[in-house]
Amino acid sequence: MTVSMKAGHPFPEESAIPESMRAAIPLEQRDYLINGEIRTWKGPVQEVFSPVCAARDGALEPVRLGHYPLLTEHEALEALDAAASAYGHGRGAWPMMTVSERIACLEDFLGRMAEQRERTVALLMWEIAKNRADAAKEFDRTLVYIRDTIAAYKDLDRAASRFEIEEGVIAQIRRAPLGVVLCMGPYNYPLNETFTTLIPALLMGNTVIFKPPKLGVLLHRPLLEAFQQAFPPGVVNTVYGDGREVCGPLMASGRVDCLAFIGSSRVAGILKSQHPKPHRLRCVLGLEAKNPAIVLADADLDLAVRECALGALSYNGQRCTALKILFVHRSIVDAFLARLSEAVGALRLGMPWEDGAQLTPLADPDQAPYLESLVRDAIEKGAAVVNAGGGQRAATCLTPAILYPAAPGMRVYAEEQFGPVVPVVAFDDLEEPLRYVVDSPYGQQAAVFGSDPEAVARLLDVLANQVCRVNLNSQCQRGPDTFPFTGRKDSAEGTLSVSDALRVFSIRTLVAAKEGALNKRIINGIVRERHSGFLSTDFIF
């Protein structure tokens, strides 16, 4: 059933929190991994509180989860030294390993990671209020992603395990690592999206410095021993603390070869600008999006409403792939709003561990006040909250607010809201939503709902040159992970997918020789006696 904020709040009494959830906390972390050593930090720490509140003596108080180290520039540069030493200008043990040897390390890590499932899932629920089903799905999907990436790496290597002869030149073309990679993931998918860069970077022979996002830090603690035991010293290193304190010096050193960052374009711009040689810096960036849905007059309303509700409000809309503005043809907008309000009203607000909870507290404590400001601004400029109970707030919980009519000049029309606020715009001419997409600084995805093949085709052809994925009669999304995931304009740099990520964290390198008796004899000898890890025709099964 729907919980009304007017009737109180959805948070539990402290005594009502299940023991299974209590067992995961507090986690008083002082550990960090550098150069194969799990070290103990004796300096200041950052206290961690959950977006989940507990009712105590008539007041709502965030549940304390523990703390993590606030490392300094000194520790960050130690991590950099370790990663650079392990890479050894491409001559370290890790980049010089065979493909089979690196795969064996990843498979070892995969087994160790799987053992930490329950603890990690519980911490996902506590730290970012992801419901149990989605938290478990994030963990399990990450395991599948690692397996799929290993399989894709084998395919990539098999394709390269042969020689090419062109214009009298013999060559073998393979992919080689870039060097030291700084990985920084987002708080909404702190495990999965972090690993979609970290895992392929490692497989390709790079060494990694990993900084967890600002929210979702503790959940990585159960994996420290797995990283330590599965990889050679210095291959994976962790840093914790304020990004300006630990990431600024890393970038300013000029010794980071690749930046893998998922977050805001503002922070990405700062990080890139700190590198003294930006032309040498490979960047893999997942940034903001304002994905629109365009609902045509002949759309299947039931289907469109179902997909738009899921697309706008899954995990409270805290996804870069969420539908963040809905353009609906004026002839059906009233019926669409009525059905959308009904669908949103049926969503259950609850705590992450409660069965059937579809809406949960917002992960970022600053987000609810920000979203309230967007709603106020829209109302002041002529919009209304059209769903019953929409926009009510208790601490970190905010009931979804459907705003209509949204229009230019309202902040919510242009800003990425990243939360359960759903602006709806009525249009008469299809040029109106298309102009919005063209003028938008973002270009990740769009969704189109309609039934006429000719009309849909014309729309798809235009949108395909504006965004990087057009979803037909379905919400925007990332998966399957074998599909490319990227964006245009301010939304992304580089392409991620199981296979694309292996390429983005590596560079094509070849050994070439003119045809001749001497070179043929040398190449045959190298391959036959397996003297080289690069020059090889080994086929990995």
Coordinates of C-alpha atoms in Angstrom, one line a residue:
M1 CA 0.0 0.0 0.0
T2 CA 1.1 3.6 -0.4
V3 CA 2.4 5.4 2.6
S4 CA 1.1 9.0 3.0
M5 CA 3.5 11.5 4.4
K6 CA 0.5 13.3 5.9
A7 CA -0.1 10.3 8.1
G8 CA 3.4 10.4 9.5
H9 CA 6.6 9.0 8.0
P10 CA 7.8 5.7 6.6
F11 CA 10.8 5.2 8.9
P12 CA 10.9 2.4 11.5
E13 CA 11.4 2.5 15.2
E14 CA 14.9 1.6 16.0
S15 CA 13.8 -1.6 17.6
A16 CA 12.0 -2.7 14.4
I17 CA 15.1 -2.8 12.3
P18 CA 15.7 -6.5 11.4
E19 CA 18.6 -8.2 13.1
S20 CA 19.9 -9.4 9.7
M21 CA 20.4 -5.7 8.8
R22 CA 21.9 -4.8 12.1
A23 CA 24.5 -7.5 11.7
A24 CA 26.3 -5.6 8.9
I25 CA 26.9 -2.4 11.0
P26 CA 28.7 -0.6 12.4
L27 CA 31.7 -1.0 10.1
E28 CA 34.6 1.0 11.6
Q29 CA 36.9 0.9 8.6
R30 CA 40.5 2.1 9.1
D31 CA 41.9 -0.2 6.4
Y32 CA 43.2 0.6 2.9
L33 CA 45.1 -1.4 0.3
I34 CA 48.4 -0.2 -1.1
N35 CA 51.2 -2.3 -2.8
G36 CA 49.6 -5.5 -1.7
E37 CA 49.4 -4.5 2.0
I38 CA 46.2 -3.9 3.9
R39 CA 47.4 -1.0 6.1
T40 CA 45.8 0.5 9.2
W41 CA 45.0 4.2 9.2
K42 CA 45.6 6.1 12.5
G43 CA 44.5 9.5 11.3
P44 CA 41.1 11.2 11.0
V45 CA 38.0 9.4 9.7
Q46 CA 34.8 10.2 8.0
E47 CA 31.6 9.3 9.9
V48 CA 29.1 7.5 7.7
F49 CA 25.3 7.8 8.2
S50 CA 22.6 6.0 6.3
P51 CA 19.8 7.7 4.3
V52 CA 17.6 5.4 6.4
C53 CA 16.5 7.1 9.6
A54 CA 15.3 5.5 12.8
A55 CA 12.6 7.0 15.0
R56 CA 14.0 7.6 18.5
D57 CA 12.0 9.4 21.2
G58 CA 9.7 11.1 18.6
A59 CA 12.6 12.3 16.4
L60 CA 14.1 10.9 13.2
E61 CA 17.8 10.3 13.3
P62 CA 20.0 8.9 10.5
V63 CA 21.4 5.5 11.4
R64 CA 25.1 5.6 11.9
L65 CA 27.0 3.0 9.8
G66 CA 30.6 3.4 10.8
H67 CA 33.5 5.4 9.4
Y68 CA 36.2 5.2 6.7
P69 CA 39.8 6.7 6.5
L70 CA 40.3 10.3 5.4
L71 CA 43.7 9.8 3.7
T72 CA 45.9 12.6 2.6
E73 CA 48.0 13.5 -0.4
H74 CA 50.9 11.5 1.1
E75 CA 48.9 8.2 1.0
A76 CA 47.5 9.0 -2.4
L77 CA 51.0 9.4 -3.8
E78 CA 52.1 6.2 -2.1
A79 CA 49.3 4.4 -4.0
L80 CA 50.4 6.1 -7.2
D81 CA 54.0 5.0 -6.6
A82 CA 52.8 1.4 -6.0
A83 CA 50.7 1.3 -9.2
A84 CA 53.4 2.9 -11.3
S85 CA 56.0 0.4 -9.9
A86 CA 53.7 -2.5 -10.5
Y87 CA 53.2 -1.3 -14.1
G88 CA 57.0 -0.7 -14.4
H89 CA 56.7 1.3 -17.7
G90 CA 55.1 -1.8 -19.2
R91 CA 57.8 -4.1 -17.8
G92 CA 56.1 -5.0 -14.5
A93 CA 54.9 -8.5 -13.7
W94 CA 51.2 -7.7 -14.4
P95 CA 51.5 -6.1 -17.9
M96 CA 54.0 -8.8 -18.9
M97 CA 51.8 -11.7 -17.8
T98 CA 50.2 -13.8 -20.5
V99 CA 46.5 -13.5 -21.1
S100 CA 45.8 -16.8 -19.4
E101 CA 47.7 -15.7 -16.3
R102 CA 45.7 -12.5 -16.0
I103 CA 42.5 -14.3 -16.5
A104 CA 43.4 -16.8 -13.8
C105 CA 43.8 -13.9 -11.3
L106 CA 40.4 -12.4 -12.3
E107 CA 38.8 -15.8 -11.8
D108 CA 40.4 -16.1 -8.4
F109 CA 39.0 -12.7 -7.5
L110 CA 35.6 -13.6 -8.8
G111 CA 35.4 -16.6 -6.5
R112 CA 36.5 -14.6 -3.5
M113 CA 34.1 -11.8 -4.3
A114 CA 31.1 -14.2 -4.5
E115 CA 31.8 -15.2 -0.9
Q116 CA 31.0 -11.6 0.2
R117 CA 27.6 -11.4 -1.4
E118 CA 25.4 -11.1 1.7
R119 CA 27.5 -8.6 3.5
T120 CA 28.0 -6.4 0.4
V121 CA 24.3 -6.5 -0.4
A122 CA 23.4 -5.4 3.1
L123 CA 25.8 -2.5 3.0
L124 CA 24.4 -1.4 -0.4
M125 CA 20.9 -1.2 1.3
W126 CA 22.3 0.7 4.2
E127 CA 24.6 3.1 2.4
I128 CA 22.5 4.2 -0.6
A129 CA 19.0 2.8 0.4
K130 CA 18.8 0.5 -2.6
N131 CA 16.0 -2.0 -2.1
R132 CA 17.0 -5.6 -1.4
A133 CA 16.0 -6.9 -4.9
D134 CA 18.0 -4.1 -6.7
A135 CA 21.0 -4.4 -4.3
A136 CA 21.2 -8.2 -4.9
K137 CA 20.7 -7.6 -8.7
E138 CA 23.6 -5.1 -8.7
F139 CA 25.9 -7.6 -7.0
D140 CA 24.9 -10.5 -9.1
R141 CA 25.0 -8.5 -12.3
T142 CA 28.6 -7.5 -11.4
L143 CA 29.6 -11.1 -11.1
V144 CA 28.0 -11.8 -14.5
Y145 CA 29.8 -8.8 -16.0
I146 CA 33.2 -10.1 -14.8
R147 CA 32.5 -13.5 -16.4
D148 CA 31.3 -11.9 -19.6
T149 CA 34.3 -9.6 -19.7
I150 CA 36.7 -12.6 -19.3
A151 CA 34.9 -14.4 -22.1
A152 CA 35.1 -11.3 -24.3
Y153 CA 38.8 -11.0 -23.5
K154 CA 39.3 -14.6 -24.7
D155 CA 37.5 -13.8 -27.9
L156 CA 39.6 -10.7 -28.5
D157 CA 42.8 -12.6 -27.9
R158 CA 41.7 -15.5 -30.2
A159 CA 41.1 -13.0 -33.0
A160 CA 44.6 -11.7 -32.6
S161 CA 46.3 -15.1 -32.4
R162 CA 47.3 -15.1 -36.1
F163 CA 49.6 -13.3 -38.4
E164 CA 48.6 -11.0 -41.2
I165 CA 50.6 -10.5 -44.4
E166 CA 50.0 -7.3 -46.4
E167 CA 52.2 -5.8 -49.2
G168 CA 55.1 -8.1 -48.2
V169 CA 54.9 -7.3 -44.5
I170 CA 54.2 -9.8 -41.8
A171 CA 52.4 -8.5 -38.7
Q172 CA 50.7 -9.6 -35.6
I173 CA 48.3 -7.0 -34.1
R174 CA 47.3 -7.2 -30.4
R175 CA 46.1 -4.8 -27.7
A176 CA 48.5 -3.5 -25.1
P177 CA 47.8 -1.7 -21.8
L178 CA 47.9 2.1 -21.2
G179 CA 49.5 2.2 -17.8
V180 CA 48.1 3.5 -14.5
V181 CA 44.3 4.0 -14.4
L182 CA 42.4 6.1 -11.8
C183 CA 39.0 4.6 -11.4
M184 CA 36.2 6.6 -9.7
G185 CA 32.6 5.2 -9.8
P186 CA 29.2 6.8 -9.1
Y187 CA 27.2 6.5 -5.8
N188 CA 24.0 5.2 -7.5
Y189 CA 25.7 2.1 -8.7
P190 CA 28.9 2.1 -6.6
L191 CA 29.7 -1.5 -7.2
N192 CA 28.5 -2.3 -10.7
E193 CA 29.5 0.8 -12.5
T194 CA 32.8 1.1 -10.8
F195 CA 33.6 -2.5 -11.8
T196 CA 32.6 -1.8 -15.4
T197 CA 35.8 0.3 -15.7
L198 CA 38.0 -1.4 -13.1
I199 CA 37.7 -5.0 -14.3
P200 CA 38.4 -4.4 -18.1
A201 CA 41.2 -2.0 -17.1
L202 CA 42.8 -4.8 -15.0
L203 CA 42.3 -7.5 -17.6
M204 CA 44.1 -5.5 -20.3
G205 CA 47.2 -5.3 -18.1
N206 CA 46.8 -1.8 -16.5
T207 CA 47.4 -1.2 -12.8
V208 CA 44.6 0.6 -10.9
I209 CA 44.1 3.2 -8.2
F210 CA 40.5 2.9 -7.0
K211 CA 38.7 5.7 -5.1
P212 CA 35.1 4.9 -4.0
P213 CA 32.4 7.4 -4.6
K214 CA 31.3 9.8 -1.8
L215 CA 28.4 7.5 -0.9
G216 CA 28.8 3.7 -1.0
V217 CA 32.3 3.5 0.5
L218 CA 32.0 0.9 3.2
L219 CA 30.4 -1.7 0.9
H220 CA 33.8 -2.1 -0.8
R221 CA 35.5 -3.0 2.5
P222 CA 34.6 -6.7 2.3
L223 CA 36.4 -7.0 -1.0
L224 CA 39.8 -5.6 0.2
E225 CA 41.2 -9.1 1.0
A226 CA 39.9 -10.4 -2.3
F227 CA 41.9 -7.7 -4.2
Q228 CA 44.9 -8.3 -2.0
Q229 CA 45.0 -12.1 -2.4
A230 CA 44.0 -12.3 -6.1
F231 CA 46.4 -9.8 -7.6
P232 CA 50.1 -9.1 -7.4
P233 CA 51.2 -6.2 -5.1
G234 CA 50.5 -2.8 -6.5
V235 CA 48.1 -3.9 -9.2
V236 CA 45.0 -2.7 -7.2
N237 CA 45.4 0.2 -4.7
T238 CA 42.6 2.0 -2.8
V239 CA 42.4 5.6 -1.6
Y240 CA 39.8 7.1 0.6
G241 CA 38.9 10.7 1.5
D242 CA 38.1 14.0 0.0
G243 CA 38.5 14.0 -3.8
R244 CA 40.3 17.4 -3.8
E245 CA 42.8 16.1 -1.2
V246 CA 43.6 12.7 -2.8
C247 CA 42.6 12.9 -6.5
G248 CA 44.0 16.4 -7.2
P249 CA 47.6 15.4 -6.4
L250 CA 47.2 12.2 -8.4
M251 CA 46.2 14.0 -11.5
A252 CA 48.6 16.9 -11.0
S253 CA 51.5 14.4 -10.9
G254 CA 51.0 13.6 -14.6
R255 CA 51.6 10.0 -13.9
V256 CA 48.0 8.9 -14.3
D257 CA 47.6 7.5 -17.9
C258 CA 43.9 7.0 -17.9
L259 CA 41.0 8.5 -16.0
A260 CA 37.8 6.4 -15.6
F261 CA 35.2 8.6 -14.0
I262 CA 31.4 8.4 -13.7
G263 CA 29.9 11.5 -12.2
S264 CA 29.4 15.1 -13.1
S265 CA 30.9 17.0 -16.0
R266 CA 32.0 19.7 -13.6
V267 CA 34.2 17.3 -11.6
A268 CA 35.4 15.6 -14.7
G269 CA 36.5 19.0 -16.1
I270 CA 38.4 19.8 -12.9
L271 CA 40.2 16.4 -12.9
K272 CA 41.2 16.7 -16.6
S273 CA 42.4 20.2 -16.2
Q274 CA 44.7 19.2 -13.3
H275 CA 46.7 16.8 -15.5
P276 CA 49.8 18.6 -16.9
K277 CA 49.7 16.7 -20.2
P278 CA 46.0 16.3 -21.1
H279 CA 47.0 15.1 -24.6
R280 CA 48.5 12.0 -23.0
L281 CA 45.5 11.3 -20.8
R282 CA 43.0 8.7 -22.0
C283 CA 39.5 9.5 -20.5
V284 CA 36.5 7.2 -20.1
L285 CA 33.7 9.4 -18.7
G286 CA 30.1 8.7 -17.9
L287 CA 28.4 12.0 -17.1
E288 CA 25.0 13.7 -16.9
A289 CA 21.9 13.0 -19.0
K290 CA 18.4 14.5 -19.4
N291 CA 16.8 11.6 -21.3
P292 CA 13.4 12.5 -22.8
A293 CA 10.5 10.3 -23.6
I294 CA 8.4 11.3 -26.7
V295 CA 4.9 9.8 -26.5
L296 CA 3.1 10.1 -29.9
A297 CA -0.7 10.4 -30.3
D298 CA -1.0 6.7 -31.4
A299 CA 1.1 5.3 -28.6
D300 CA -0.2 2.3 -26.6
L301 CA -1.1 4.2 -23.5
D302 CA -0.9 1.3 -21.1
L303 CA 2.6 0.3 -22.4
A304 CA 3.8 3.9 -22.4
V305 CA 2.6 4.7 -18.9
R306 CA 4.1 1.5 -17.5
E307 CA 7.5 2.1 -19.1
C308 CA 7.6 5.8 -18.3
A309 CA 6.8 5.1 -14.6
L310 CA 9.6 2.5 -14.4
G311 CA 11.9 4.6 -16.5
A312 CA 11.4 7.8 -14.4
L313 CA 11.2 6.2 -10.9
S314 CA 13.2 3.0 -10.7
Y315 CA 15.6 3.5 -7.8
N316 CA 13.8 6.8 -7.2
G317 CA 15.0 8.2 -10.5
Q318 CA 18.6 8.2 -9.3
R319 CA 20.0 6.9 -12.5
C320 CA 21.7 8.7 -15.4
T321 CA 19.6 6.5 -17.7
A322 CA 16.3 7.5 -16.1
L323 CA 13.6 9.2 -18.1
K324 CA 13.9 12.8 -16.8
I325 CA 11.3 14.6 -19.0
L326 CA 8.2 13.3 -20.7
F327 CA 6.9 14.9 -23.9
V328 CA 3.3 13.8 -24.6
H329 CA 1.1 14.7 -27.5
R330 CA -1.6 17.1 -26.4
S331 CA -4.4 14.9 -27.7
I332 CA -3.6 12.2 -25.1
V333 CA -1.9 14.1 -22.3
D334 CA -4.9 14.2 -20.0
A335 CA -5.4 10.4 -20.2
F336 CA -1.7 9.9 -19.9
L337 CA -1.5 12.0 -16.7
A338 CA -4.4 10.2 -15.2
R339 CA -2.9 6.8 -15.8
L340 CA 0.6 7.9 -14.8
S341 CA -0.7 9.3 -11.5
E342 CA -2.5 6.0 -10.8
A343 CA 0.7 4.0 -11.6
V344 CA 2.8 6.2 -9.4
G345 CA 0.3 6.1 -6.6
A346 CA 0.5 2.3 -6.6
L347 CA 4.3 2.3 -5.9
R348 CA 5.1 1.3 -2.4
L349 CA 7.3 3.6 -0.3
G350 CA 9.4 1.7 2.3
M351 CA 12.7 0.8 3.8
P352 CA 15.2 -1.1 1.6
W353 CA 14.8 -4.4 3.4
E354 CA 11.0 -4.4 3.2
D355 CA 9.5 -6.8 0.7
G356 CA 8.0 -4.9 -2.2
A357 CA 9.5 -1.6 -1.4
Q358 CA 9.8 0.3 -4.7
L359 CA 10.5 3.8 -3.4
T360 CA 13.1 4.2 -0.7
P361 CA 15.0 7.1 1.0
L362 CA 17.1 9.2 -1.3
A363 CA 20.8 8.3 -1.1
D364 CA 22.2 11.9 -1.0
P365 CA 21.0 13.8 2.1
D366 CA 21.1 17.1 0.1
Q367 CA 18.9 15.8 -2.7
A368 CA 15.5 16.1 -1.2
P369 CA 15.8 19.8 -0.4
Y370 CA 17.1 20.4 -3.9
L371 CA 14.2 18.5 -5.5
E372 CA 11.8 20.5 -3.3
S373 CA 13.3 23.7 -4.7
L374 CA 12.7 22.4 -8.3
V375 CA 9.1 21.7 -7.5
R376 CA 8.5 25.1 -5.9
D377 CA 10.1 26.8 -8.9
A378 CA 7.9 24.9 -11.3
I379 CA 4.8 25.7 -9.3
E380 CA 5.7 29.4 -9.1
K381 CA 6.0 29.4 -12.9
G382 CA 2.7 27.8 -13.7
A383 CA 3.0 24.0 -13.2
A384 CA 1.1 21.9 -10.6
V385 CA 1.7 18.6 -8.9
V386 CA -1.0 16.5 -10.5
N387 CA -0.7 13.3 -8.5
A388 CA -2.2 13.0 -5.1
G389 CA 0.3 13.3 -2.3
G390 CA 3.1 14.1 -4.7
G391 CA 6.1 16.0 -3.4
Q392 CA 5.6 15.3 0.3
R393 CA 8.8 15.0 2.3
A394 CA 9.9 13.4 5.5
A395 CA 13.7 13.6 6.1
T396 CA 15.3 11.8 3.1
C397 CA 12.0 10.4 1.7
L398 CA 10.2 12.3 -1.0
T399 CA 7.0 11.0 -2.7
P400 CA 7.2 11.3 -6.5
A401 CA 5.9 14.5 -7.9
I402 CA 4.4 14.6 -11.4
L403 CA 4.7 18.2 -12.7
Y404 CA 2.4 19.5 -15.4
P405 CA 2.6 21.6 -17.5
A406 CA 6.4 21.8 -17.5
A407 CA 7.8 24.5 -19.8
P408 CA 10.9 26.4 -20.8
G409 CA 12.1 28.8 -18.0
M410 CA 11.4 26.2 -15.3
R411 CA 14.6 24.8 -13.7
V412 CA 13.2 21.3 -14.0
Y413 CA 12.8 21.7 -17.7
A414 CA 16.6 21.9 -18.2
E415 CA 18.3 20.6 -15.0
E416 CA 19.0 16.9 -14.4
Q417 CA 16.9 16.3 -11.3
F418 CA 18.2 12.8 -10.4
G419 CA 15.3 12.0 -8.2
P420 CA 11.5 11.3 -8.1
V421 CA 10.3 14.5 -9.9
V422 CA 8.7 13.9 -13.3
P423 CA 8.1 16.9 -15.5
V424 CA 5.5 16.4 -18.3
V425 CA 5.3 18.6 -21.4
A426 CA 2.4 18.6 -23.8
F427 CA 3.3 19.1 -27.5
D428 CA 1.3 19.8 -30.7
D429 CA 4.1 19.7 -33.2
L430 CA 6.8 17.0 -33.1
E431 CA 9.4 19.7 -33.8
E432 CA 8.9 20.9 -30.2
P433 CA 10.5 17.8 -28.5
L434 CA 13.0 17.4 -31.3
R435 CA 14.2 21.0 -30.8
Y436 CA 14.5 20.2 -27.1
V437 CA 16.8 17.3 -27.9
V438 CA 18.9 19.3 -30.4
D439 CA 19.3 22.2 -28.0
S440 CA 20.1 20.1 -24.9
P441 CA 23.7 19.9 -23.7
Y442 CA 23.1 16.2 -23.1
G443 CA 22.9 13.3 -25.6
Q444 CA 22.8 10.0 -23.9
Q445 CA 19.4 8.3 -24.8
A446 CA 15.8 8.9 -25.7
A447 CA 12.6 6.8 -25.7
V448 CA 9.9 6.9 -28.4
F449 CA 6.4 5.5 -27.9
G450 CA 4.2 5.1 -30.9
S451 CA 2.5 2.6 -33.3
D452 CA 2.9 3.9 -36.8
P453 CA 6.1 2.4 -38.4
E454 CA 6.5 5.3 -40.8
A455 CA 6.1 8.1 -38.2
V456 CA 8.4 6.2 -35.7
A457 CA 11.0 5.6 -38.4
R458 CA 11.2 9.4 -39.2
L459 CA 11.6 10.1 -35.5
L460 CA 14.3 7.4 -35.0
D461 CA 16.4 8.7 -37.9
V462 CA 16.5 12.2 -36.4
L463 CA 17.2 11.1 -32.8
A464 CA 19.9 8.6 -33.8
N465 CA 22.0 11.7 -34.8
Q466 CA 21.4 13.4 -31.4
V467 CA 21.7 10.6 -28.8
C468 CA 23.5 7.3 -28.6
R469 CA 20.6 5.0 -27.9
V470 CA 17.0 5.3 -29.0
N471 CA 14.6 3.0 -27.2
L472 CA 11.4 2.0 -29.0
N473 CA 8.4 1.6 -26.7
S474 CA 10.6 1.0 -23.7
Q475 CA 12.4 3.0 -21.0
C476 CA 16.0 4.1 -21.3
Q477 CA 18.5 1.7 -19.8
R478 CA 22.1 0.6 -19.9
G479 CA 21.8 -3.2 -20.5
P480 CA 22.4 -5.7 -21.9
D481 CA 26.1 -5.1 -21.0
T482 CA 27.1 -6.5 -24.4
F483 CA 25.5 -3.4 -26.0
P484 CA 27.6 -0.2 -26.3
F485 CA 26.9 2.4 -23.6
T486 CA 28.0 6.0 -24.3
G487 CA 26.7 9.5 -25.0
R488 CA 27.1 12.6 -27.1
K489 CA 27.9 16.2 -26.1
D490 CA 28.2 16.5 -22.3
S491 CA 27.0 13.0 -21.5
A492 CA 30.0 10.8 -22.0
E493 CA 33.5 10.3 -23.4
G494 CA 34.5 6.8 -24.6
T495 CA 32.3 3.8 -25.0
L496 CA 31.6 1.1 -22.5
S497 CA 30.3 -2.4 -23.0
V498 CA 31.8 -5.8 -22.3
S499 CA 33.9 -5.7 -25.4
D500 CA 34.2 -1.9 -25.9
A501 CA 35.6 -1.4 -22.5
L502 CA 38.5 -3.8 -23.2
R503 CA 39.4 -1.7 -26.2
V504 CA 39.0 1.7 -24.5
F505 CA 41.5 0.6 -21.8
S506 CA 44.1 -0.6 -24.3
I507 CA 45.8 0.4 -27.5
R508 CA 46.5 -1.5 -30.7
T509 CA 50.1 -2.5 -31.0
L510 CA 51.8 -4.6 -33.6
V511 CA 55.0 -6.4 -34.4
A512 CA 55.9 -6.1 -38.1
A513 CA 58.6 -7.6 -40.3
K514 CA 59.4 -7.6 -44.0
E515 CA 59.0 -11.0 -45.6
G516 CA 62.3 -12.8 -45.9
A517 CA 64.0 -16.0 -44.9
L518 CA 65.7 -14.5 -41.8
N519 CA 62.5 -12.9 -40.4
K520 CA 60.4 -15.9 -41.1
R521 CA 63.0 -18.1 -39.3
I522 CA 63.0 -15.7 -36.3
I523 CA 59.2 -15.5 -36.1
N524 CA 58.8 -19.3 -36.4
G525 CA 61.4 -19.8 -33.7
I526 CA 59.7 -17.4 -31.3
V527 CA 56.3 -18.8 -31.8
R528 CA 57.3 -22.5 -31.9
E529 CA 59.4 -22.2 -28.7
R530 CA 56.9 -19.8 -27.0
H531 CA 59.6 -17.2 -26.3
S532 CA 57.2 -14.3 -26.4
G533 CA 54.0 -13.4 -24.6
F534 CA 53.1 -10.9 -27.3
L535 CA 54.1 -12.7 -30.5
S536 CA 52.1 -15.9 -30.1
T537 CA 49.5 -18.1 -31.8
D538 CA 48.2 -19.7 -28.6
F539 CA 44.5 -20.2 -28.7
I540 CA 42.7 -19.8 -25.3
F541 CA 39.8 -22.0 -24.7

